mmCIF file of N, CA and C in Angstrom:
data_model
loop_
_atom_site.group_PDB
_atom_site.id
_atom_site.type_symbol
_atom_site.label_atom_id
_atom_site.label_comp_id
_atom_site.label_asym_id
_atom_site.label_seq_id
_atom_site.Cartn_x
_atom_site.Cartn_y
_atom_site.Cartn_z
ATOM 1 N N UNK A 1 -68.138 68.006 15.762
ATOM 2 C CA UNK A 1 -67.466 68.013 14.472
ATOM 3 C C UNK A 1 -68.392 67.407 13.423
ATOM 4 N N UNK A 2 -68.570 68.141 12.317
ATOM 5 C CA UNK A 2 -69.401 67.667 11.215
ATOM 6 C C UNK A 2 -68.522 67.518 9.981
ATOM 7 N N UNK A 3 -68.527 66.356 9.407
ATOM 8 C CA UNK A 3 -67.776 66.122 8.163
ATOM 9 C C UNK A 3 -68.736 66.151 6.987
ATOM 10 N N UNK A 4 -68.270 66.762 5.904
ATOM 11 C CA UNK A 4 -69.103 66.931 4.717
ATOM 12 C C UNK A 4 -68.436 66.228 3.536
ATOM 13 N N UNK A 5 -69.197 65.432 2.818
ATOM 14 C CA UNK A 5 -68.686 64.720 1.648
ATOM 15 C C UNK A 5 -69.526 65.095 0.438
ATOM 16 N N UNK A 6 -68.872 65.725 -0.532
ATOM 17 C CA UNK A 6 -69.566 66.205 -1.725
ATOM 18 C C UNK A 6 -69.395 65.239 -2.884
ATOM 19 N N UNK A 7 -70.333 65.304 -3.810
ATOM 20 C CA UNK A 7 -70.229 64.536 -5.049
ATOM 21 C C UNK A 7 -71.071 65.205 -6.116
ATOM 22 N N UNK A 8 -70.796 64.868 -7.372
ATOM 23 C CA UNK A 8 -71.655 65.320 -8.455
ATOM 24 C C UNK A 8 -71.075 66.344 -9.392
ATOM 25 N N UNK A 9 -69.880 66.818 -9.155
ATOM 26 C CA UNK A 9 -69.295 67.790 -10.070
ATOM 27 C C UNK A 9 -68.869 67.143 -11.370
ATOM 28 N N UNK A 10 -68.410 67.970 -12.303
ATOM 29 C CA UNK A 10 -67.934 67.442 -13.568
ATOM 30 C C UNK A 10 -67.938 68.478 -14.661
ATOM 31 N N UNK A 11 -67.790 67.989 -15.886
ATOM 32 C CA UNK A 11 -67.770 68.841 -17.075
ATOM 33 C C UNK A 11 -69.113 68.745 -17.780
ATOM 34 N N UNK A 12 -69.664 69.890 -18.128
ATOM 35 C CA UNK A 12 -70.962 69.914 -18.795
ATOM 36 C C UNK A 12 -70.966 71.040 -19.821
ATOM 37 N N UNK A 13 -71.726 70.870 -20.870
ATOM 38 C CA UNK A 13 -71.831 71.898 -21.901
ATOM 39 C C UNK A 13 -72.762 73.021 -21.448
ATOM 40 N N UNK A 14 -72.581 74.211 -21.991
ATOM 41 C CA UNK A 14 -73.507 75.297 -21.661
ATOM 42 C C UNK A 14 -74.953 74.886 -21.928
ATOM 43 N N UNK A 15 -75.817 75.231 -20.981
ATOM 44 C CA UNK A 15 -77.219 74.848 -21.069
ATOM 45 C C UNK A 15 -77.521 73.515 -20.418
ATOM 46 N N UNK A 16 -76.500 72.803 -20.026
ATOM 47 C CA UNK A 16 -76.679 71.492 -19.414
ATOM 48 C C UNK A 16 -77.014 71.568 -17.934
ATOM 49 N N UNK A 17 -77.096 70.390 -17.330
ATOM 50 C CA UNK A 17 -77.485 70.288 -15.923
ATOM 51 C C UNK A 17 -76.520 69.399 -15.152
ATOM 52 N N UNK A 18 -76.408 69.696 -13.872
ATOM 53 C CA UNK A 18 -75.660 68.858 -12.936
ATOM 54 C C UNK A 18 -76.384 68.895 -11.599
ATOM 55 N N UNK A 19 -76.187 67.846 -10.827
ATOM 56 C CA UNK A 19 -76.745 67.804 -9.472
ATOM 57 C C UNK A 19 -75.627 67.492 -8.499
ATOM 58 N N UNK A 20 -75.425 68.402 -7.559
ATOM 59 C CA UNK A 20 -74.435 68.207 -6.511
ATOM 60 C C UNK A 20 -75.116 67.658 -5.263
ATOM 61 N N UNK A 21 -74.389 66.790 -4.561
ATOM 62 C CA UNK A 21 -74.883 66.242 -3.305
ATOM 63 C C UNK A 21 -73.839 66.455 -2.220
ATOM 64 N N UNK A 22 -74.307 66.630 -0.996
ATOM 65 C CA UNK A 22 -73.405 66.796 0.140
ATOM 66 C C UNK A 22 -74.012 66.078 1.330
ATOM 67 N N UNK A 23 -73.300 65.072 1.792
ATOM 68 C CA UNK A 23 -73.755 64.303 2.944
ATOM 69 C C UNK A 23 -72.981 64.741 4.177
ATOM 70 N N UNK A 24 -73.725 65.086 5.235
ATOM 71 C CA UNK A 24 -73.113 65.521 6.489
ATOM 72 C C UNK A 24 -73.139 64.384 7.504
ATOM 73 N N UNK A 25 -72.104 64.347 8.339
ATOM 74 C CA UNK A 25 -72.016 63.295 9.352
ATOM 75 C C UNK A 25 -72.865 63.602 10.570
ATOM 76 N N UNK A 26 -73.402 64.845 10.635
ATOM 77 C CA UNK A 26 -74.248 65.236 11.743
ATOM 78 C C UNK A 26 -75.255 66.273 11.303
ATOM 79 N N UNK A 27 -76.116 66.666 12.205
ATOM 80 C CA UNK A 27 -77.153 67.637 11.846
ATOM 81 C C UNK A 27 -76.586 69.052 11.840
ATOM 82 N N UNK A 28 -77.212 69.912 11.047
ATOM 83 C CA UNK A 28 -76.793 71.312 10.948
ATOM 84 C C UNK A 28 -78.010 72.159 10.644
ATOM 85 N N UNK A 29 -78.101 73.325 11.301
ATOM 86 C CA UNK A 29 -79.262 74.186 11.082
ATOM 87 C C UNK A 29 -79.276 74.756 9.674
ATOM 88 N N UNK A 30 -78.118 75.201 9.223
ATOM 89 C CA UNK A 30 -78.014 75.777 7.889
ATOM 90 C C UNK A 30 -77.040 74.944 7.069
ATOM 91 N N UNK A 31 -77.445 74.620 5.873
ATOM 92 C CA UNK A 31 -76.534 73.987 4.925
ATOM 93 C C UNK A 31 -76.623 74.754 3.619
ATOM 94 N N UNK A 32 -75.553 74.719 2.880
ATOM 95 C CA UNK A 32 -75.586 75.463 1.630
ATOM 96 C C UNK A 32 -74.395 75.181 0.750
ATOM 97 N N UNK A 33 -74.372 75.893 -0.351
ATOM 98 C CA UNK A 33 -73.314 75.760 -1.344
ATOM 99 C C UNK A 33 -72.687 77.120 -1.613
ATOM 100 N N UNK A 34 -71.372 77.115 -1.657
ATOM 101 C CA UNK A 34 -70.583 78.269 -2.046
ATOM 102 C C UNK A 34 -69.752 77.865 -3.252
ATOM 103 N N UNK A 35 -69.214 78.850 -3.938
ATOM 104 C CA UNK A 35 -68.333 78.535 -5.060
ATOM 105 C C UNK A 35 -67.203 79.552 -5.133
ATOM 106 N N UNK A 36 -66.114 79.105 -5.724
ATOM 107 C CA UNK A 36 -64.956 79.976 -5.895
ATOM 108 C C UNK A 36 -64.355 79.736 -7.273
ATOM 109 N N UNK A 37 -64.395 80.770 -8.087
ATOM 110 C CA UNK A 37 -63.789 80.710 -9.415
ATOM 111 C C UNK A 37 -62.341 81.187 -9.312
ATOM 112 N N UNK A 38 -61.503 80.808 -10.265
ATOM 113 C CA UNK A 38 -60.098 81.230 -10.232
ATOM 114 C C UNK A 38 -59.961 82.743 -10.162
ATOM 115 N N UNK A 39 -59.175 83.213 -9.208
ATOM 116 C CA UNK A 39 -58.935 84.641 -9.063
ATOM 117 C C UNK A 39 -60.050 85.424 -8.405
ATOM 118 N N UNK A 40 -61.069 84.718 -7.932
ATOM 119 C CA UNK A 40 -62.206 85.396 -7.307
ATOM 120 C C UNK A 40 -62.397 84.918 -5.885
ATOM 121 N N UNK A 41 -63.158 85.698 -5.117
ATOM 122 C CA UNK A 41 -63.454 85.308 -3.748
ATOM 123 C C UNK A 41 -64.554 84.251 -3.716
ATOM 124 N N UNK A 42 -64.564 83.488 -2.661
ATOM 125 C CA UNK A 42 -65.638 82.515 -2.474
ATOM 126 C C UNK A 42 -66.945 83.264 -2.251
ATOM 127 N N UNK A 43 -68.007 82.786 -2.893
ATOM 128 C CA UNK A 43 -69.301 83.450 -2.786
ATOM 129 C C UNK A 43 -70.398 82.440 -2.492
ATOM 130 N N UNK A 44 -71.427 82.939 -1.850
ATOM 131 C CA UNK A 44 -72.575 82.093 -1.542
ATOM 132 C C UNK A 44 -73.399 81.869 -2.798
ATOM 133 N N UNK A 45 -73.830 80.639 -2.983
ATOM 134 C CA UNK A 45 -74.690 80.301 -4.121
ATOM 135 C C UNK A 45 -76.127 80.100 -3.658
ATOM 136 N N UNK A 46 -76.308 79.248 -2.665
ATOM 137 C CA UNK A 46 -77.646 78.960 -2.147
ATOM 138 C C UNK A 46 -77.517 78.351 -0.766
ATOM 139 N N UNK A 47 -78.466 78.689 0.105
ATOM 140 C CA UNK A 47 -78.497 78.117 1.446
ATOM 141 C C UNK A 47 -79.907 77.674 1.772
ATOM 142 N N UNK A 48 -79.997 76.735 2.717
ATOM 143 C CA UNK A 48 -81.302 76.229 3.143
ATOM 144 C C UNK A 48 -81.232 75.901 4.621
ATOM 145 N N UNK A 49 -82.291 76.246 5.338
ATOM 146 C CA UNK A 49 -82.331 75.951 6.762
ATOM 147 C C UNK A 49 -83.044 74.627 7.010
ATOM 148 N N UNK A 50 -83.009 74.226 8.265
ATOM 149 C CA UNK A 50 -83.696 72.987 8.651
ATOM 150 C C UNK A 50 -85.181 73.055 8.325
ATOM 151 N N UNK A 51 -85.727 74.273 8.385
ATOM 152 C CA UNK A 51 -87.164 74.451 8.150
ATOM 153 C C UNK A 51 -87.502 74.644 6.682
ATOM 154 N N UNK A 52 -86.484 74.602 5.830
ATOM 155 C CA UNK A 52 -86.736 74.678 4.400
ATOM 156 C C UNK A 52 -86.672 76.068 3.808
ATOM 157 N N UNK A 53 -86.341 77.061 4.603
ATOM 158 C CA UNK A 53 -86.183 78.403 4.062
ATOM 159 C C UNK A 53 -84.931 78.450 3.198
ATOM 160 N N UNK A 54 -85.052 79.115 2.059
ATOM 161 C CA UNK A 54 -83.927 79.147 1.118
ATOM 162 C C UNK A 54 -83.545 80.573 0.754
ATOM 163 N N UNK A 55 -82.324 80.708 0.293
ATOM 164 C CA UNK A 55 -81.844 81.994 -0.203
ATOM 165 C C UNK A 55 -80.861 81.717 -1.331
ATOM 166 N N UNK A 56 -80.995 82.464 -2.425
ATOM 167 C CA UNK A 56 -80.161 82.246 -3.594
ATOM 168 C C UNK A 56 -79.417 83.512 -3.995
ATOM 169 N N UNK A 57 -78.255 83.324 -4.562
ATOM 170 C CA UNK A 57 -77.554 84.425 -5.215
ATOM 171 C C UNK A 57 -78.381 84.821 -6.437
ATOM 172 N N UNK A 58 -78.439 86.110 -6.712
ATOM 173 C CA UNK A 58 -79.290 86.591 -7.812
ATOM 174 C C UNK A 58 -78.964 85.926 -9.143
ATOM 175 N N UNK A 59 -77.705 85.661 -9.409
ATOM 176 C CA UNK A 59 -77.305 85.140 -10.717
ATOM 177 C C UNK A 59 -77.765 83.704 -10.964
ATOM 178 N N UNK A 60 -78.192 82.999 -9.926
ATOM 179 C CA UNK A 60 -78.605 81.604 -10.117
ATOM 180 C C UNK A 60 -80.105 81.412 -9.910
ATOM 181 N N UNK A 61 -80.797 82.463 -9.513
ATOM 182 C CA UNK A 61 -82.241 82.339 -9.296
ATOM 183 C C UNK A 61 -82.943 81.904 -10.577
ATOM 184 N N UNK A 62 -83.834 80.931 -10.441
ATOM 185 C CA UNK A 62 -84.552 80.409 -11.591
ATOM 186 C C UNK A 62 -83.817 79.301 -12.313
ATOM 187 N N UNK A 63 -82.536 79.107 -12.001
ATOM 188 C CA UNK A 63 -81.759 78.052 -12.659
ATOM 189 C C UNK A 63 -81.324 76.964 -11.672
ATOM 190 N N UNK A 64 -80.988 77.364 -10.453
ATOM 191 C CA UNK A 64 -80.523 76.412 -9.436
ATOM 192 C C UNK A 64 -81.601 76.211 -8.392
ATOM 193 N N UNK A 65 -81.661 74.999 -7.859
ATOM 194 C CA UNK A 65 -82.591 74.687 -6.783
ATOM 195 C C UNK A 65 -81.866 73.924 -5.690
ATOM 196 N N UNK A 66 -81.952 74.450 -4.473
ATOM 197 C CA UNK A 66 -81.356 73.756 -3.330
ATOM 198 C C UNK A 66 -82.445 73.018 -2.577
ATOM 199 N N UNK A 67 -82.108 71.843 -2.099
ATOM 200 C CA UNK A 67 -83.059 71.061 -1.310
ATOM 201 C C UNK A 67 -82.268 70.248 -0.296
ATOM 202 N N UNK A 68 -82.970 69.722 0.682
ATOM 203 C CA UNK A 68 -82.281 68.905 1.678
ATOM 204 C C UNK A 68 -83.185 67.795 2.174
ATOM 205 N N UNK A 69 -82.532 66.707 2.539
ATOM 206 C CA UNK A 69 -83.204 65.587 3.186
ATOM 207 C C UNK A 69 -82.714 65.607 4.620
ATOM 208 N N UNK A 70 -83.517 66.177 5.496
ATOM 209 C CA UNK A 70 -83.095 66.371 6.879
ATOM 210 C C UNK A 70 -82.810 65.043 7.571
ATOM 211 N N UNK A 71 -83.581 64.029 7.268
ATOM 212 C CA UNK A 71 -83.392 62.719 7.901
ATOM 213 C C UNK A 71 -82.043 62.121 7.530
ATOM 214 N N UNK A 72 -81.556 62.444 6.324
ATOM 215 C CA UNK A 72 -80.274 61.913 5.862
ATOM 216 C C UNK A 72 -79.145 62.921 6.016
ATOM 217 N N UNK A 73 -79.452 64.105 6.552
ATOM 218 C CA UNK A 73 -78.436 65.170 6.686
ATOM 219 C C UNK A 73 -77.731 65.415 5.359
ATOM 220 N N UNK A 74 -78.495 65.471 4.305
ATOM 221 C CA UNK A 74 -77.947 65.634 2.958
ATOM 222 C C UNK A 74 -78.592 66.839 2.283
ATOM 223 N N UNK A 75 -77.764 67.609 1.595
ATOM 224 C CA UNK A 75 -78.248 68.761 0.849
ATOM 225 C C UNK A 75 -77.884 68.564 -0.620
ATOM 226 N N UNK A 76 -78.760 69.037 -1.493
ATOM 227 C CA UNK A 76 -78.574 68.885 -2.932
ATOM 228 C C UNK A 76 -78.620 70.260 -3.603
ATOM 229 N N UNK A 77 -77.935 70.346 -4.725
ATOM 230 C CA UNK A 77 -78.020 71.538 -5.553
ATOM 231 C C UNK A 77 -78.258 71.094 -6.991
ATOM 232 N N UNK A 78 -79.472 71.295 -7.470
ATOM 233 C CA UNK A 78 -79.797 70.997 -8.854
ATOM 234 C C UNK A 78 -79.496 72.231 -9.683
ATOM 235 N N UNK A 79 -78.611 72.085 -10.643
ATOM 236 C CA UNK A 79 -78.172 73.214 -11.465
ATOM 237 C C UNK A 79 -78.597 72.971 -12.907
ATOM 238 N N UNK A 80 -79.487 73.823 -13.386
ATOM 239 C CA UNK A 80 -79.964 73.745 -14.760
ATOM 240 C C UNK A 80 -79.542 75.006 -15.523
ATOM 241 N N UNK A 81 -79.560 74.921 -16.814
ATOM 242 C CA UNK A 81 -79.207 76.087 -17.615
ATOM 243 C C UNK A 81 -77.827 76.623 -17.302
ATOM 244 N N UNK A 82 -76.865 75.724 -17.153
ATOM 245 C CA UNK A 82 -75.519 76.146 -16.728
ATOM 246 C C UNK A 82 -74.857 77.029 -17.768
ATOM 247 N N UNK A 83 -74.108 77.998 -17.255
ATOM 248 C CA UNK A 83 -73.390 78.958 -18.086
ATOM 249 C C UNK A 83 -71.889 78.865 -17.789
ATOM 250 N N UNK A 84 -71.098 79.377 -18.695
ATOM 251 C CA UNK A 84 -69.645 79.320 -18.491
ATOM 252 C C UNK A 84 -69.242 80.024 -17.203
ATOM 253 N N UNK A 85 -69.981 81.072 -16.843
ATOM 254 C CA UNK A 85 -69.631 81.810 -15.622
ATOM 255 C C UNK A 85 -69.965 81.049 -14.346
ATOM 256 N N UNK A 86 -70.609 79.899 -14.475
ATOM 257 C CA UNK A 86 -70.860 79.041 -13.312
ATOM 258 C C UNK A 86 -69.662 78.148 -13.014
ATOM 259 N N UNK A 87 -68.678 78.159 -13.888
ATOM 260 C CA UNK A 87 -67.484 77.346 -13.670
ATOM 261 C C UNK A 87 -66.769 77.781 -12.396
ATOM 262 N N UNK A 88 -66.548 76.823 -11.499
ATOM 263 C CA UNK A 88 -65.925 77.119 -10.207
ATOM 264 C C UNK A 88 -65.772 75.824 -9.433
ATOM 265 N N UNK A 89 -65.069 75.926 -8.320
ATOM 266 C CA UNK A 89 -65.086 74.850 -7.338
ATOM 267 C C UNK A 89 -66.242 75.140 -6.388
ATOM 268 N N UNK A 90 -67.095 74.164 -6.228
ATOM 269 C CA UNK A 90 -68.274 74.315 -5.385
ATOM 270 C C UNK A 90 -68.023 73.633 -4.038
ATOM 271 N N UNK A 91 -68.296 74.366 -2.970
ATOM 272 C CA UNK A 91 -68.051 73.876 -1.620
ATOM 273 C C UNK A 91 -69.364 73.762 -0.851
ATOM 274 N N UNK A 92 -69.513 72.658 -0.194
ATOM 275 C CA UNK A 92 -70.641 72.478 0.709
ATOM 276 C C UNK A 92 -70.297 73.131 2.047
ATOM 277 N N UNK A 93 -71.279 73.755 2.653
ATOM 278 C CA UNK A 93 -71.088 74.418 3.943
ATOM 279 C C UNK A 93 -72.200 74.001 4.902
ATOM 280 N N UNK A 94 -71.827 73.887 6.161
ATOM 281 C CA UNK A 94 -72.823 73.587 7.193
ATOM 282 C C UNK A 94 -72.501 74.402 8.436
ATOM 283 N N UNK A 95 -73.539 74.892 9.066
ATOM 284 C CA UNK A 95 -73.382 75.601 10.338
ATOM 285 C C UNK A 95 -74.132 74.835 11.422
ATOM 286 N N UNK A 96 -73.384 74.447 12.435
ATOM 287 C CA UNK A 96 -73.971 73.738 13.568
ATOM 288 C C UNK A 96 -73.575 74.496 14.820
ATOM 289 N N UNK A 97 -74.562 75.102 15.484
ATOM 290 C CA UNK A 97 -74.254 75.963 16.613
ATOM 291 C C UNK A 97 -73.494 77.180 16.131
ATOM 292 N N UNK A 98 -72.321 77.404 16.686
ATOM 293 C CA UNK A 98 -71.500 78.551 16.272
ATOM 294 C C UNK A 98 -70.357 78.112 15.355
ATOM 295 N N UNK A 99 -70.384 76.859 14.962
ATOM 296 C CA UNK A 99 -69.280 76.315 14.164
ATOM 297 C C UNK A 99 -69.656 76.192 12.692
ATOM 298 N N UNK A 100 -68.674 76.502 11.845
ATOM 299 C CA UNK A 100 -68.829 76.366 10.402
ATOM 300 C C UNK A 100 -67.963 75.219 9.905
ATOM 301 N N UNK A 101 -68.513 74.458 8.991
ATOM 302 C CA UNK A 101 -67.805 73.317 8.424
ATOM 303 C C UNK A 101 -67.855 73.406 6.907
ATOM 304 N N UNK A 102 -66.775 72.913 6.275
ATOM 305 C CA UNK A 102 -66.665 72.969 4.818
ATOM 306 C C UNK A 102 -66.311 71.615 4.239
ATOM 307 N N UNK A 103 -66.853 71.344 3.061
ATOM 308 C CA UNK A 103 -66.445 70.170 2.325
ATOM 309 C C UNK A 103 -65.148 70.437 1.587
ATOM 310 N N UNK A 104 -64.663 69.409 0.898
ATOM 311 C CA UNK A 104 -63.371 69.516 0.223
ATOM 312 C C UNK A 104 -63.475 70.221 -1.115
ATOM 313 N N UNK A 105 -64.681 70.391 -1.620
ATOM 314 C CA UNK A 105 -64.901 71.065 -2.890
ATOM 315 C C UNK A 105 -65.017 70.097 -4.047
ATOM 316 N N UNK A 106 -65.853 70.463 -5.005
ATOM 317 C CA UNK A 106 -66.011 69.667 -6.213
ATOM 318 C C UNK A 106 -66.018 70.616 -7.416
ATOM 319 N N UNK A 107 -65.268 70.248 -8.439
ATOM 320 C CA UNK A 107 -65.110 71.114 -9.596
ATOM 321 C C UNK A 107 -66.312 71.001 -10.531
ATOM 322 N N UNK A 108 -66.838 72.149 -10.927
ATOM 323 C CA UNK A 108 -67.868 72.219 -11.955
ATOM 324 C C UNK A 108 -67.302 73.061 -13.097
ATOM 325 N N UNK A 109 -67.242 72.468 -14.271
ATOM 326 C CA UNK A 109 -66.721 73.164 -15.441
ATOM 327 C C UNK A 109 -67.785 73.172 -16.534
ATOM 328 N N UNK A 110 -68.127 74.368 -16.986
ATOM 329 C CA UNK A 110 -69.126 74.522 -18.042
ATOM 330 C C UNK A 110 -68.401 75.014 -19.288
ATOM 331 N N UNK A 111 -68.329 74.127 -20.276
ATOM 332 C CA UNK A 111 -67.568 74.457 -21.463
ATOM 333 C C UNK A 111 -68.017 73.594 -22.634
ATOM 334 N N UNK A 112 -67.945 74.177 -23.823
ATOM 335 C CA UNK A 112 -68.277 73.410 -25.022
ATOM 336 C C UNK A 112 -67.026 72.762 -25.606
#
């Protein structure tokens, strides 16, 4: 069982930045961030493997950066150039073996 604790969400103006953090209670091969906007399905934002390989949703490429501290089992999402369409609940995800784990979600609101 892996528990995930997220932090870093909030309200920011368009063009602003936020950094999300997710601390895992155990190791996981893949960690990443998903988001779900009202009335929409949950979608992948960015993922990173233990070896540092990353994958991003096209809409966030060049603006978001995912990173991880493997020793601390922590993953980060640096979000720059935020847009109103980035508004959503952001969920941390971890895959350990065949099991998937989710954080409780953190709200990110981009609004002037």
